[in-house]
Amino acid sequence: MNKAKNKYLSFFQIIIAPVFVLLLWLAVTEAGVVNTNILPSPVKVVKTFGALIESGKLWKNLSTSFFRVLKGFALGAVSGIFIGTAMGLSGSMNKILSSLVGILRPIPMIAWIPMLILWLGIGEKSKVAVIFIGTFWPVLLNTITGILSVDGKLLEVATVLEKSRLEVLGKVVMPSATPSIITGVRLGFGTAWTCVVAAEMIAASSGIGYMITYARELSQPDVVLAGVFTIGIVGLLIDAGLLRLQKKLLRWNYLRDERK
Amino acid sequence: MEAGNAKRNKELQIRHVYKSFRVDAENLEVLRDVNLEIGEGEFVSIVGFSGCGKSTLLRLIMGLDPVTEGQISIGENEVKKPSREVGMVFQEARLFPWSSIAKNVEFGISDKSLSKQEKKEMTRKYLELVKLNGFEDAFPAQLSGGMQQRAGIARALIGNPDILLLDEPFGALDAFTRINMQNEILDIWRKENKTMLLITHDIDEAIFLSDRIVIMSERPGTIQEVIRVESARPRDRGSEEFLKIRKHILKCFLGSSDIDLEYYI
């Protein structure tokens, strides 16, 4: 019974803040405190949202953005893990690349967009490239950290047992780095989703970011808000999905929490 | 004849071993002229203060670090790097938290010629030896400290080493579990017929288990004395001989003879 009670309590705690914001929003728009041409009421936004779904417009733009993200993310994650592993394993590789990483990494990905459009045009390639960069950094850094934080005592076990380098990599180093790598992948997907919208808002003819910019030009705040919240909800769902996957793949890493 | 040869070949010989480290451009002598011979199937313990170089000596025997001077050999072969002839049980169980207990134990098999089925069968056998059958699929974090250490012992034994080195393996366990594990290791020693070299700071543990006890003095570590324990196993921790040896060892460390014997019973 206590458990059920706790469950209700935790559900309440999770939804209380968003519900409060929603009610406040409803109150100020219904009471006429704010100009509804600037901030439409949530009811209007939900209606627009429904209409966008019905016309297929939302789905079309969302799927366009989503596939861009998938492409750029896959490229960024794979190369991040690959280069990160190399940098984590080899001290000289780390030295050679670390200054380059140091200079390039602090550049916000938005700053790359004009250059990438110049090089790759306004179409798919430039978007995918932006997402690639956004995904690459968090995956790279977390992979390096993961590889470097391997417990020396566990490596010694493998040395004592005369394991080959390949076996040490596959059975000790990589499993030990996996939680960190997966955290990097999760962060990378988050950035990728942010990047696609930013890239589409600057220059595009389709996608959820384009939909928002176009609606602003037409002065349709309800469409803008519907788009903005779609981004938020999709981002939340993706992260929740990845978190579940992480817990399933790395059950051993959560055993201590389970015990508590 | 052949058997005799094999026997001689597995003797651990430590001859005039010196070890020093360079710390801040200064030479730190850790071991000085250590000499020890351990016969096949013998159970020897090394006791000494922490920092007396006993763990360093174990690392040298394992081939993890090179000797500064002298020679360590197993039979005819000089130890230069880790080999399958020597197994090691560490103070912490050092299991891989991401692998099941069975997978952890199986990691101790280095023989690549074995089939999957054979490996599985061996793993089953050694899990049974350390009484962990039924915990094959558990993760290390789900097991108690003592059970984790059993898995560590199984992993060291499954590779079938001739010599098993134990570096304070029960140091982190509570007193009851420790006594339990001492009985278990004695049982394993009998069944498996391995040479065992145990490092410990628990004097009772050393007397309870060993054929010989090596007492090391500190800085630099040298062998101060070797004591032979003659009484038959299992040994009574309250017997007169046990207490006599215990008093003698304490005297070596504390340098005084007025220790109240009764107090320690």
Short mmCIF file of C-alpha atoms in Angstrom, two decimals:
data_model
loop_
_atom_site.label_atom_id
_atom_site.label_comp_id
_atom_site.label_asym_id
_atom_site.label_seq_id
_atom_site.Cartn_x
_atom_site.Cartn_y
_atom_site.Cartn_z
CA MET A 1 0.00 0.00 0.00
CA ASN A 2 2.84 2.29 0.91
CA LYS A 3 4.43 1.58 -2.41
CA ALA A 4 1.26 2.54 -4.28
CA LYS A 5 1.05 5.69 -2.23
CA ASN A 6 4.65 6.52 -3.09
CA LYS A 7 3.92 5.93 -6.75
CA TYR A 8 1.04 8.42 -6.69
CA LEU A 9 3.16 10.90 -4.81
CA SER A 10 6.03 10.63 -7.26
CA PHE A 11 3.64 11.00 -10.22
CA PHE A 12 2.18 14.08 -8.58
CA GLN A 13 5.65 15.51 -8.02
CA ILE A 14 6.58 14.94 -11.63
CA ILE A 15 3.56 16.66 -13.17
CA ILE A 16 2.95 19.47 -10.68
CA ALA A 17 5.33 22.03 -12.23
CA PRO A 18 4.16 21.66 -15.87
CA VAL A 19 0.49 21.69 -14.79
CA PHE A 20 1.10 24.86 -12.80
CA VAL A 21 2.70 26.60 -15.80
CA LEU A 22 -0.13 25.47 -18.05
CA LEU A 23 -2.81 26.76 -15.64
CA LEU A 24 -1.01 30.09 -15.26
CA TRP A 25 -0.78 30.37 -19.03
CA LEU A 26 -4.48 29.55 -19.41
CA ALA A 27 -5.39 32.07 -16.71
CA VAL A 28 -3.48 35.02 -18.16
CA THR A 29 -4.73 34.41 -21.71
CA GLU A 30 -8.35 33.79 -20.72
CA ALA A 31 -8.39 36.83 -18.42
CA GLY A 32 -7.14 39.03 -21.25
CA VAL A 33 -4.04 40.10 -19.37
CA VAL A 34 -1.88 39.49 -22.43
CA ASN A 35 -2.42 40.09 -26.13
CA THR A 36 -3.47 36.74 -27.62
CA ASN A 37 -1.94 37.78 -30.95
CA ILE A 38 1.42 37.45 -29.21
CA LEU A 39 0.66 34.67 -26.74
CA PRO A 40 -2.28 32.53 -27.89
CA SER A 41 -4.14 30.51 -25.30
CA PRO A 42 -3.09 26.90 -24.74
CA VAL A 43 -6.48 25.80 -26.04
CA LYS A 44 -5.75 27.49 -29.37
CA VAL A 45 -2.28 25.92 -29.50
CA VAL A 46 -3.70 22.45 -28.88
CA LYS A 47 -6.33 23.01 -31.62
CA THR A 48 -3.64 24.15 -34.06
CA PHE A 49 -1.57 21.16 -33.05
CA GLY A 50 -4.51 18.90 -33.93
CA ALA A 51 -5.00 20.66 -37.24
CA LEU A 52 -1.32 20.32 -38.08
CA ILE A 53 -1.47 16.60 -37.41
CA GLU A 54 -4.64 16.23 -39.45
CA SER A 55 -3.23 18.03 -42.48
CA GLY A 56 -0.11 15.87 -42.30
CA LYS A 57 2.04 18.99 -42.22
CA LEU A 58 3.48 18.30 -38.78
CA TRP A 59 4.29 14.68 -39.53
CA LYS A 60 5.97 15.57 -42.81
CA ASN A 61 8.20 18.23 -41.26
CA LEU A 62 8.89 16.16 -38.16
CA SER A 63 9.92 13.09 -40.12
CA THR A 64 12.15 15.19 -42.39
CA SER A 65 13.94 16.58 -39.31
CA PHE A 66 14.04 13.20 -37.64
CA PHE A 67 15.75 11.46 -40.56
CA ARG A 68 18.29 14.26 -40.80
CA VAL A 69 19.03 13.74 -37.13
CA LEU A 70 19.38 9.98 -37.56
CA LYS A 71 21.89 10.35 -40.38
CA GLY A 72 24.05 12.98 -38.70
CA PHE A 73 23.78 11.29 -35.33
CA ALA A 74 24.84 7.88 -36.67
CA LEU A 75 27.88 9.39 -38.38
CA GLY A 76 28.80 11.51 -35.36
CA ALA A 77 28.35 8.74 -32.80
CA VAL A 78 30.34 6.16 -34.78
CA SER A 79 33.25 8.49 -35.48
CA GLY A 80 33.14 9.86 -31.92
CA ILE A 81 33.41 6.36 -30.44
CA PHE A 82 36.09 5.35 -32.94
CA ILE A 83 38.34 8.40 -32.56
CA GLY A 84 37.64 8.61 -28.82
CA THR A 85 38.72 4.99 -28.35
CA ALA A 86 41.91 5.61 -30.31
CA MET A 87 42.66 8.74 -28.27
CA GLY A 88 41.88 7.00 -25.00
CA LEU A 89 44.05 3.99 -25.78
CA SER A 90 47.07 5.69 -27.29
CA GLY A 91 48.85 8.43 -25.43
CA SER A 92 50.58 9.71 -28.56
CA MET A 93 47.30 9.78 -30.51
CA ASN A 94 45.84 11.79 -27.65
CA LYS A 95 48.74 14.26 -27.76
CA ILE A 96 48.53 14.64 -31.54
CA LEU A 97 44.80 15.34 -31.58
CA SER A 98 44.20 17.08 -28.27
CA SER A 99 45.24 20.58 -29.42
CA LEU A 100 42.97 20.27 -32.46
CA VAL A 101 40.12 19.14 -30.25
CA GLY A 102 40.89 21.96 -27.84
CA ILE A 103 40.54 24.61 -30.55
CA LEU A 104 37.57 23.18 -32.44
CA ARG A 105 35.40 21.97 -29.59
CA PRO A 106 34.47 25.33 -27.99
CA ILE A 107 33.10 26.63 -31.31
CA PRO A 108 29.29 26.61 -31.06
CA MET A 109 27.82 24.51 -33.86
CA ILE A 110 25.66 27.45 -34.97
CA ALA A 111 28.88 29.20 -35.98
CA TRP A 112 29.57 26.39 -38.43
CA ILE A 113 26.25 26.71 -40.23
CA PRO A 114 27.14 29.61 -42.62
CA MET A 115 30.39 27.88 -43.56
CA LEU A 116 28.73 24.54 -44.10
CA ILE A 117 26.00 26.06 -46.25
CA LEU A 118 28.72 27.71 -48.32
CA TRP A 119 30.46 24.39 -48.80
CA LEU A 120 27.62 21.93 -48.97
CA GLY A 121 24.68 24.03 -50.13
CA ILE A 122 21.33 24.63 -48.54
CA GLY A 123 20.09 21.03 -48.91
CA GLU A 124 20.43 17.88 -46.85
CA LYS A 125 24.20 17.68 -46.65
CA SER A 126 24.75 20.88 -44.69
CA LYS A 127 22.08 19.90 -42.14
CA VAL A 128 23.54 16.45 -41.67
CA ALA A 129 27.01 17.99 -41.28
CA VAL A 130 25.81 20.33 -38.52
CA ILE A 131 24.18 17.43 -36.68
CA PHE A 132 27.33 15.38 -37.14
CA ILE A 133 29.41 18.06 -35.41
CA GLY A 134 26.87 18.44 -32.62
CA THR A 135 26.82 14.71 -31.93
CA PHE A 136 30.54 14.16 -32.35
CA TRP A 137 31.86 16.22 -29.41
CA PRO A 138 29.91 14.81 -26.48
CA VAL A 139 30.41 11.26 -27.77
CA LEU A 140 34.15 11.84 -28.30
CA LEU A 141 34.80 13.37 -24.90
CA ASN A 142 32.78 10.80 -22.98
CA THR A 143 34.42 7.95 -24.86
CA ILE A 144 37.89 9.25 -24.00
CA THR A 145 36.90 9.67 -20.35
CA GLY A 146 35.40 6.18 -20.28
CA ILE A 147 38.47 4.53 -21.77
CA LEU A 148 40.87 6.42 -19.50
CA SER A 149 38.93 5.63 -16.34
CA VAL A 150 39.39 1.87 -16.65
CA ASP A 151 40.41 0.49 -13.27
CA GLY A 152 44.13 -0.32 -13.35
CA LYS A 153 43.51 -3.15 -10.88
CA LEU A 154 41.19 -4.90 -13.32
CA LEU A 155 43.75 -4.46 -16.10
CA GLU A 156 46.29 -6.11 -13.82
CA VAL A 157 43.99 -9.13 -13.52
CA ALA A 158 44.10 -9.47 -17.30
CA THR A 159 47.89 -9.05 -17.32
CA VAL A 160 48.32 -11.78 -14.72
CA LEU A 161 46.16 -14.07 -16.85
CA GLU A 162 48.26 -13.30 -19.95
CA LYS A 163 45.39 -11.97 -22.02
CA SER A 164 46.09 -10.56 -25.47
CA ARG A 165 45.68 -6.85 -26.18
CA LEU A 166 42.57 -7.54 -28.23
CA GLU A 167 41.01 -9.53 -25.42
CA VAL A 168 41.85 -6.82 -22.89
CA LEU A 169 40.16 -4.27 -25.17
CA GLY A 170 37.07 -6.37 -25.74
CA LYS A 171 36.59 -7.84 -22.29
CA VAL A 172 37.94 -5.19 -19.94
CA VAL A 173 38.40 -1.75 -21.50
CA MET A 174 35.26 -1.49 -23.63
CA PRO A 175 32.76 -2.93 -21.12
CA SER A 176 34.20 -0.66 -18.47
CA ALA A 177 33.90 2.39 -20.76
CA THR A 178 30.37 1.54 -21.94
CA PRO A 179 28.40 3.51 -19.30
CA SER A 180 30.40 6.63 -20.13
CA ILE A 181 30.05 6.05 -23.88
CA ILE A 182 26.29 5.60 -23.60
CA THR A 183 26.04 8.82 -21.57
CA GLY A 184 27.93 10.52 -24.42
CA VAL A 185 25.53 9.04 -26.95
CA ARG A 186 22.54 10.30 -24.98
CA LEU A 187 24.02 13.80 -24.72
CA GLY A 188 24.92 13.59 -28.42
CA PHE A 189 21.36 12.77 -29.42
CA GLY A 190 20.13 15.72 -27.39
CA THR A 191 22.54 18.08 -29.14
CA ALA A 192 21.71 16.54 -32.50
CA TRP A 193 18.04 17.32 -32.02
CA THR A 194 18.91 20.92 -31.04
CA CYS A 195 21.24 21.25 -34.03
CA VAL A 196 18.70 20.20 -36.64
CA VAL A 197 16.20 22.81 -35.53
CA ALA A 198 18.86 25.52 -35.46
CA ALA A 199 20.11 24.55 -38.91
CA GLU A 200 16.60 24.49 -40.36
CA MET A 201 15.76 27.86 -38.87
CA ILE A 202 18.73 29.48 -40.57
CA ALA A 203 18.21 28.01 -44.02
CA ALA A 204 15.87 25.24 -45.13
CA SER A 205 12.74 24.52 -47.09
CA SER A 206 11.42 21.73 -44.90
CA GLY A 207 11.65 20.39 -41.39
CA ILE A 208 10.28 21.39 -38.01
CA GLY A 209 12.66 24.36 -37.67
CA TYR A 210 11.60 25.62 -41.06
CA MET A 211 7.94 25.26 -40.05
CA ILE A 212 8.55 27.47 -37.00
CA THR A 213 10.44 30.19 -38.91
CA TYR A 214 7.87 30.24 -41.69
CA ALA A 215 5.01 30.56 -39.18
CA ARG A 216 6.79 33.48 -37.52
CA GLU A 217 6.99 35.23 -40.88
CA LEU A 218 3.27 34.68 -41.35
CA SER A 219 2.68 35.86 -37.79
CA GLN A 220 1.10 32.61 -36.59
CA PRO A 221 2.22 32.34 -32.95
CA ASP A 222 0.04 29.27 -32.37
CA VAL A 223 1.90 27.34 -35.08
CA VAL A 224 5.23 28.56 -33.67
CA LEU A 225 4.31 27.32 -30.21
CA ALA A 226 2.93 24.02 -31.51
CA GLY A 227 6.27 23.50 -33.28
CA VAL A 228 8.32 24.50 -30.27
CA PHE A 229 6.48 22.12 -27.96
CA THR A 230 6.71 19.33 -30.50
CA ILE A 231 10.50 19.71 -30.35
CA GLY A 232 10.40 19.56 -26.57
CA ILE A 233 8.13 16.52 -26.40
CA VAL A 234 10.04 14.57 -29.05
CA GLY A 235 13.32 15.38 -27.27
CA LEU A 236 11.87 14.16 -23.98
CA LEU A 237 10.56 10.92 -25.51
CA ILE A 238 13.87 10.16 -27.19
CA ASP A 239 15.85 10.72 -24.01
CA ALA A 240 13.43 8.61 -21.98
CA GLY A 241 13.78 5.84 -24.56
CA LEU A 242 17.58 6.03 -24.49
CA LEU A 243 17.59 6.05 -20.70
CA ARG A 244 15.49 2.88 -20.66
CA LEU A 245 17.81 1.27 -23.17
CA GLN A 246 20.79 2.29 -21.05
CA LYS A 247 19.30 0.74 -17.92
CA LYS A 248 18.49 -2.43 -19.77
CA LEU A 249 21.91 -2.78 -21.38
CA LEU A 250 23.83 -1.83 -18.27
CA ARG A 251 21.84 -3.53 -15.55
CA TRP A 252 25.04 -4.26 -13.62
CA ASN A 253 25.70 -0.55 -13.35
CA TYR A 254 22.40 0.06 -11.55
CA LEU A 255 22.58 -2.85 -9.11
CA ARG A 256 23.81 -0.65 -6.30
CA ASP A 257 20.83 1.67 -6.73
CA GLU A 258 18.43 -1.28 -6.75
CA ARG A 259 19.77 -2.46 -3.42
CA LYS A 260 19.10 0.86 -1.68
CA MET B 1 61.81 -40.60 -13.00
CA GLU B 2 59.57 -38.38 -15.05
CA ALA B 3 57.38 -37.56 -12.10
CA GLY B 4 60.46 -36.74 -10.07
CA ASN B 5 61.57 -34.30 -12.71
CA ALA B 6 58.19 -32.62 -12.86
CA LYS B 7 58.29 -32.24 -9.13
CA ARG B 8 61.66 -30.58 -9.13
CA ASN B 9 60.59 -28.34 -11.95
CA LYS B 10 57.88 -26.61 -9.99
CA GLU B 11 59.93 -25.51 -7.03
CA LEU B 12 59.87 -21.78 -6.42
CA GLN B 13 63.32 -20.38 -5.81
CA ILE B 14 64.06 -16.86 -4.70
CA ARG B 15 67.80 -16.19 -4.67
CA HIS B 16 69.47 -13.02 -3.39
CA VAL B 17 66.62 -10.82 -4.54
CA TYR B 18 66.97 -7.07 -4.15
CA LYS B 19 64.38 -4.54 -5.17
CA SER B 20 64.57 -0.79 -5.05
CA PHE B 21 62.42 1.99 -6.46
CA ARG B 22 63.42 5.49 -7.44
CA VAL B 23 61.33 7.97 -5.52
CA ASP B 24 62.03 11.67 -6.13
CA ALA B 25 65.51 10.89 -7.51
CA GLU B 26 66.30 8.92 -4.38
CA ASN B 27 66.84 5.21 -4.21
CA LEU B 28 64.37 3.47 -1.95
CA GLU B 29 65.45 -0.01 -1.03
CA VAL B 30 62.39 -2.20 -0.50
CA LEU B 31 63.83 -5.72 -0.44
CA ARG B 32 67.34 -6.73 0.56
CA ASP B 33 68.87 -10.13 -0.09
CA VAL B 34 65.69 -12.21 0.12
CA ASN B 35 66.28 -15.96 -0.12
CA LEU B 36 63.49 -18.51 -0.02
CA GLU B 37 62.77 -21.91 -1.48
CA ILE B 38 59.26 -23.25 -1.58
CA GLY B 39 58.71 -26.86 -2.50
CA GLU B 40 55.86 -28.23 -4.55
CA GLY B 41 52.60 -28.44 -2.64
CA GLU B 42 53.93 -26.48 0.30
CA PHE B 43 51.85 -23.85 2.09
CA VAL B 44 53.99 -20.89 3.11
CA SER B 45 52.88 -17.61 4.69
CA ILE B 46 54.73 -14.35 4.84
CA VAL B 47 53.92 -12.08 7.75
CA GLY B 48 55.24 -8.62 8.41
CA PHE B 49 54.31 -5.01 9.04
CA SER B 50 52.52 -3.19 6.25
CA GLY B 51 55.14 -1.62 4.04
CA CYS B 52 57.72 -4.33 4.69
CA GLY B 53 57.78 -5.22 1.01
CA LYS B 54 55.75 -8.43 1.13
CA SER B 55 53.37 -7.33 -1.59
CA THR B 56 56.35 -6.17 -3.65
CA LEU B 57 57.86 -9.63 -3.31
CA LEU B 58 54.62 -11.17 -4.53
CA ARG B 59 54.57 -8.89 -7.56
CA LEU B 60 58.13 -9.95 -8.36
CA ILE B 61 57.21 -13.64 -8.13
CA MET B 62 54.19 -12.97 -10.33
CA GLY B 63 56.43 -11.28 -12.89
CA LEU B 64 54.53 -7.99 -12.73
CA ASP B 65 57.67 -6.05 -11.75
CA PRO B 66 61.33 -6.86 -12.50
CA VAL B 67 63.84 -7.64 -9.76
CA THR B 68 66.64 -5.12 -9.24
CA GLU B 69 69.14 -7.84 -8.48
CA GLY B 70 69.03 -11.59 -7.92
CA GLN B 71 66.84 -14.23 -9.47
CA ILE B 72 63.41 -15.73 -9.06
CA SER B 73 62.76 -19.00 -10.82
CA ILE B 74 60.18 -21.73 -10.99
CA GLY B 75 62.10 -24.93 -11.59
CA GLU B 76 64.47 -24.23 -14.44
CA ASN B 77 62.67 -21.15 -15.72
CA GLU B 78 63.46 -17.67 -14.56
CA VAL B 79 60.40 -15.50 -13.93
CA LYS B 80 60.42 -12.50 -16.23
CA LYS B 81 56.75 -11.90 -17.00
CA PRO B 82 53.40 -13.27 -15.82
CA SER B 83 52.90 -16.89 -16.76
CA ARG B 84 50.17 -19.47 -16.43
CA GLU B 85 52.29 -21.36 -13.89
CA VAL B 86 51.51 -18.75 -11.27
CA GLY B 87 48.01 -17.66 -10.27
CA MET B 88 47.12 -14.70 -8.13
CA VAL B 89 44.33 -13.89 -5.69
CA PHE B 90 44.21 -10.20 -4.83
CA GLN B 91 43.14 -8.51 -1.64
CA GLU B 92 40.02 -7.16 -3.33
CA ALA B 93 38.21 -9.76 -5.40
CA ARG B 94 38.75 -7.62 -8.53
CA LEU B 95 35.82 -9.10 -10.42
CA PHE B 96 34.43 -7.42 -13.52
CA PRO B 97 31.21 -5.76 -12.36
CA TRP B 98 29.68 -6.08 -15.85
CA SER B 99 30.09 -9.86 -16.07
CA SER B 100 28.19 -12.64 -14.34
CA ILE B 101 30.03 -14.74 -11.76
CA ALA B 102 30.33 -17.61 -14.25
CA LYS B 103 31.81 -15.31 -16.90
CA ASN B 104 34.22 -13.85 -14.35
CA VAL B 105 35.48 -17.28 -13.37
CA GLU B 106 35.69 -18.36 -17.00
CA PHE B 107 37.95 -15.35 -17.66
CA GLY B 108 40.63 -17.22 -15.72
CA ILE B 109 40.93 -19.79 -18.52
CA SER B 110 43.78 -18.80 -20.81
CA ASP B 111 43.96 -22.05 -22.76
CA LYS B 112 42.53 -21.17 -26.18
CA SER B 113 42.41 -24.77 -27.38
CA LEU B 114 39.41 -25.52 -25.17
CA SER B 115 35.93 -25.68 -26.65
CA LYS B 116 33.04 -23.63 -25.34
CA GLN B 117 31.52 -26.71 -23.77
CA GLU B 118 34.76 -27.65 -22.03
CA LYS B 119 35.13 -24.15 -20.66
CA LYS B 120 31.59 -24.23 -19.36
CA GLU B 121 32.18 -27.58 -17.71
CA MET B 122 35.39 -26.33 -16.06
CA THR B 123 33.65 -23.20 -14.84
CA ARG B 124 30.91 -25.34 -13.30
CA LYS B 125 33.49 -27.51 -11.57
CA TYR B 126 35.41 -24.61 -10.04
CA LEU B 127 32.27 -22.78 -8.98
CA GLU B 128 31.36 -25.96 -7.14
CA LEU B 129 34.82 -26.14 -5.58
CA VAL B 130 34.37 -22.68 -4.04
CA LYS B 131 30.72 -23.45 -3.23
CA LEU B 132 29.24 -20.85 -5.53
CA ASN B 133 27.06 -23.19 -7.57
CA GLY B 134 23.67 -21.57 -8.05
CA PHE B 135 25.21 -18.10 -8.36
CA GLU B 136 26.39 -18.49 -11.97
CA ASP B 137 24.23 -15.71 -13.34
CA ALA B 138 24.53 -13.29 -10.43
CA PHE B 139 26.53 -10.09 -10.83
CA PRO B 140 29.40 -9.45 -8.39
CA ALA B 141 27.55 -6.53 -6.79
CA GLN B 142 24.80 -8.94 -5.72
CA LEU B 143 27.23 -11.08 -3.72
CA SER B 144 28.76 -10.58 -0.28
CA GLY B 145 32.46 -9.79 0.12
CA GLY B 146 33.30 -13.37 1.05
CA MET B 147 31.44 -14.80 -1.94
CA GLN B 148 33.15 -12.33 -4.26
CA GLN B 149 36.51 -13.47 -2.92
CA ARG B 150 35.52 -17.11 -3.55
CA ALA B 151 34.85 -16.21 -7.16
CA GLY B 152 38.28 -14.53 -7.27
CA ILE B 153 39.87 -17.72 -5.97
CA ALA B 154 37.99 -19.85 -8.53
CA ARG B 155 39.19 -17.54 -11.31
CA ALA B 156 42.79 -17.96 -10.14
CA LEU B 157 42.49 -21.74 -9.84
CA ILE B 158 40.68 -22.48 -13.10
CA GLY B 159 43.81 -21.72 -15.13
CA ASN B 160 45.44 -24.60 -13.25
CA PRO B 161 48.56 -22.79 -11.99
CA ASP B 162 51.25 -24.72 -10.11
CA ILE B 163 51.71 -21.93 -7.62
CA LEU B 164 48.94 -19.81 -6.16
CA LEU B 165 49.87 -16.44 -4.67
CA LEU B 166 47.43 -14.96 -2.20
CA ASP B 167 47.88 -11.27 -1.35
CA GLU B 168 46.01 -10.71 1.93
CA PRO B 169 42.93 -12.31 0.35
CA PHE B 170 40.82 -12.24 3.52
CA GLY B 171 42.05 -8.91 4.86
CA ALA B 172 38.87 -7.07 3.92
CA LEU B 173 36.48 -9.67 5.35
CA ASP B 174 34.86 -9.74 8.79
CA ALA B 175 36.28 -12.09 11.43
CA PHE B 176 33.71 -14.89 11.02
CA THR B 177 33.84 -14.93 7.25
CA ARG B 178 37.61 -14.89 7.47
CA ILE B 179 37.77 -18.02 9.63
CA ASN B 180 35.31 -19.67 7.28
CA MET B 181 37.43 -18.80 4.28
CA GLN B 182 40.58 -20.08 5.99
CA ASN B 183 38.93 -23.48 6.35
CA GLU B 184 37.84 -23.35 2.73
CA ILE B 185 41.29 -22.49 1.40
CA LEU B 186 42.77 -25.32 3.44
CA ASP B 187 40.22 -27.64 1.86
CA ILE B 188 41.08 -26.37 -1.61
CA TRP B 189 44.80 -26.70 -0.90
CA ARG B 190 44.26 -30.36 0.02
CA LYS B 191 42.08 -31.13 -2.98
CA GLU B 192 44.06 -29.25 -5.61
CA ASN B 193 47.55 -29.91 -4.31
CA LYS B 194 48.89 -26.48 -5.23
CA THR B 195 51.86 -24.66 -3.83
CA MET B 196 50.42 -21.73 -1.95
CA LEU B 197 52.16 -18.57 -0.87
CA LEU B 198 50.03 -16.40 1.36
CA ILE B 199 50.72 -12.87 2.46
CA THR B 200 48.93 -11.84 5.59
CA HIS B 201 49.17 -9.63 8.65
CA ASP B 202 46.92 -12.00 10.57
CA ILE B 203 49.26 -14.12 12.71
CA ASP B 204 46.56 -16.67 13.59
CA GLU B 205 45.76 -17.12 9.92
CA ALA B 206 49.41 -17.85 9.17
CA ILE B 207 49.75 -20.40 11.98
CA PHE B 208 46.44 -22.06 11.15
CA LEU B 209 47.29 -22.59 7.50
CA SER B 210 51.03 -22.82 6.90
CA ASP B 211 53.76 -25.41 6.80
CA ARG B 212 56.22 -22.59 7.24
CA ILE B 213 55.87 -18.97 8.31
CA VAL B 214 58.29 -16.39 6.96
CA ILE B 215 58.74 -13.35 9.16
CA MET B 216 59.86 -10.23 7.38
CA SER B 217 61.43 -7.21 8.96
CA GLU B 218 60.83 -3.82 7.47
CA ARG B 219 62.72 -1.14 5.55
CA PRO B 220 64.39 -2.68 3.74
CA GLY B 221 62.45 -5.94 3.79
CA THR B 222 64.58 -8.92 4.75
CA ILE B 223 63.69 -12.37 5.96
CA GLN B 224 64.11 -12.28 9.71
CA GLU B 225 63.10 -15.79 10.56
CA VAL B 226 61.37 -18.87 9.17
CA ILE B 227 59.20 -20.86 11.54
CA ARG B 228 58.04 -24.40 10.81
CA VAL B 229 54.59 -25.38 12.06
CA GLU B 230 54.58 -29.12 12.64
CA SER B 231 51.18 -29.92 14.13
CA ALA B 232 48.58 -31.76 12.06
CA ARG B 233 45.68 -29.96 10.39
CA PRO B 234 43.03 -28.87 11.15
CA ARG B 235 44.81 -27.01 13.89
CA ASP B 236 43.31 -26.05 17.20
CA ARG B 237 43.64 -22.29 17.57
CA GLY B 238 43.79 -22.69 21.35
CA SER B 239 46.39 -25.45 21.52
CA GLU B 240 49.63 -24.98 23.36
CA GLU B 241 51.79 -25.16 20.25
CA PHE B 242 49.60 -22.63 18.47
CA LEU B 243 49.92 -20.16 21.32
CA LYS B 244 53.62 -20.77 21.65
CA ILE B 245 54.23 -19.95 18.00
CA ARG B 246 51.96 -16.96 18.24
CA LYS B 247 53.88 -15.62 21.22
CA HIS B 248 57.15 -16.17 19.41
CA ILE B 249 55.98 -14.25 16.33
CA LEU B 250 54.62 -11.39 18.41
CA LYS B 251 57.97 -11.22 20.14
CA CYS B 252 59.68 -10.87 16.77
CA PHE B 253 57.51 -7.89 15.92
CA LEU B 254 57.12 -6.16 19.23
CA GLY B 255 60.57 -7.03 20.57
CA SER B 256 59.38 -7.75 24.07
CA SER B 257 58.81 -10.98 25.93
CA ASP B 258 56.34 -9.74 28.52
CA ILE B 259 53.21 -10.31 26.49
CA ASP B 260 50.47 -11.87 28.50
CA LEU B 261 49.77 -15.13 26.76
CA GLU B 262 46.37 -15.71 28.33
CA TYR B 263 45.09 -12.42 27.06
CA TYR B 264 45.08 -13.63 23.49
CA ILE B 265 43.10 -16.82 23.98
#
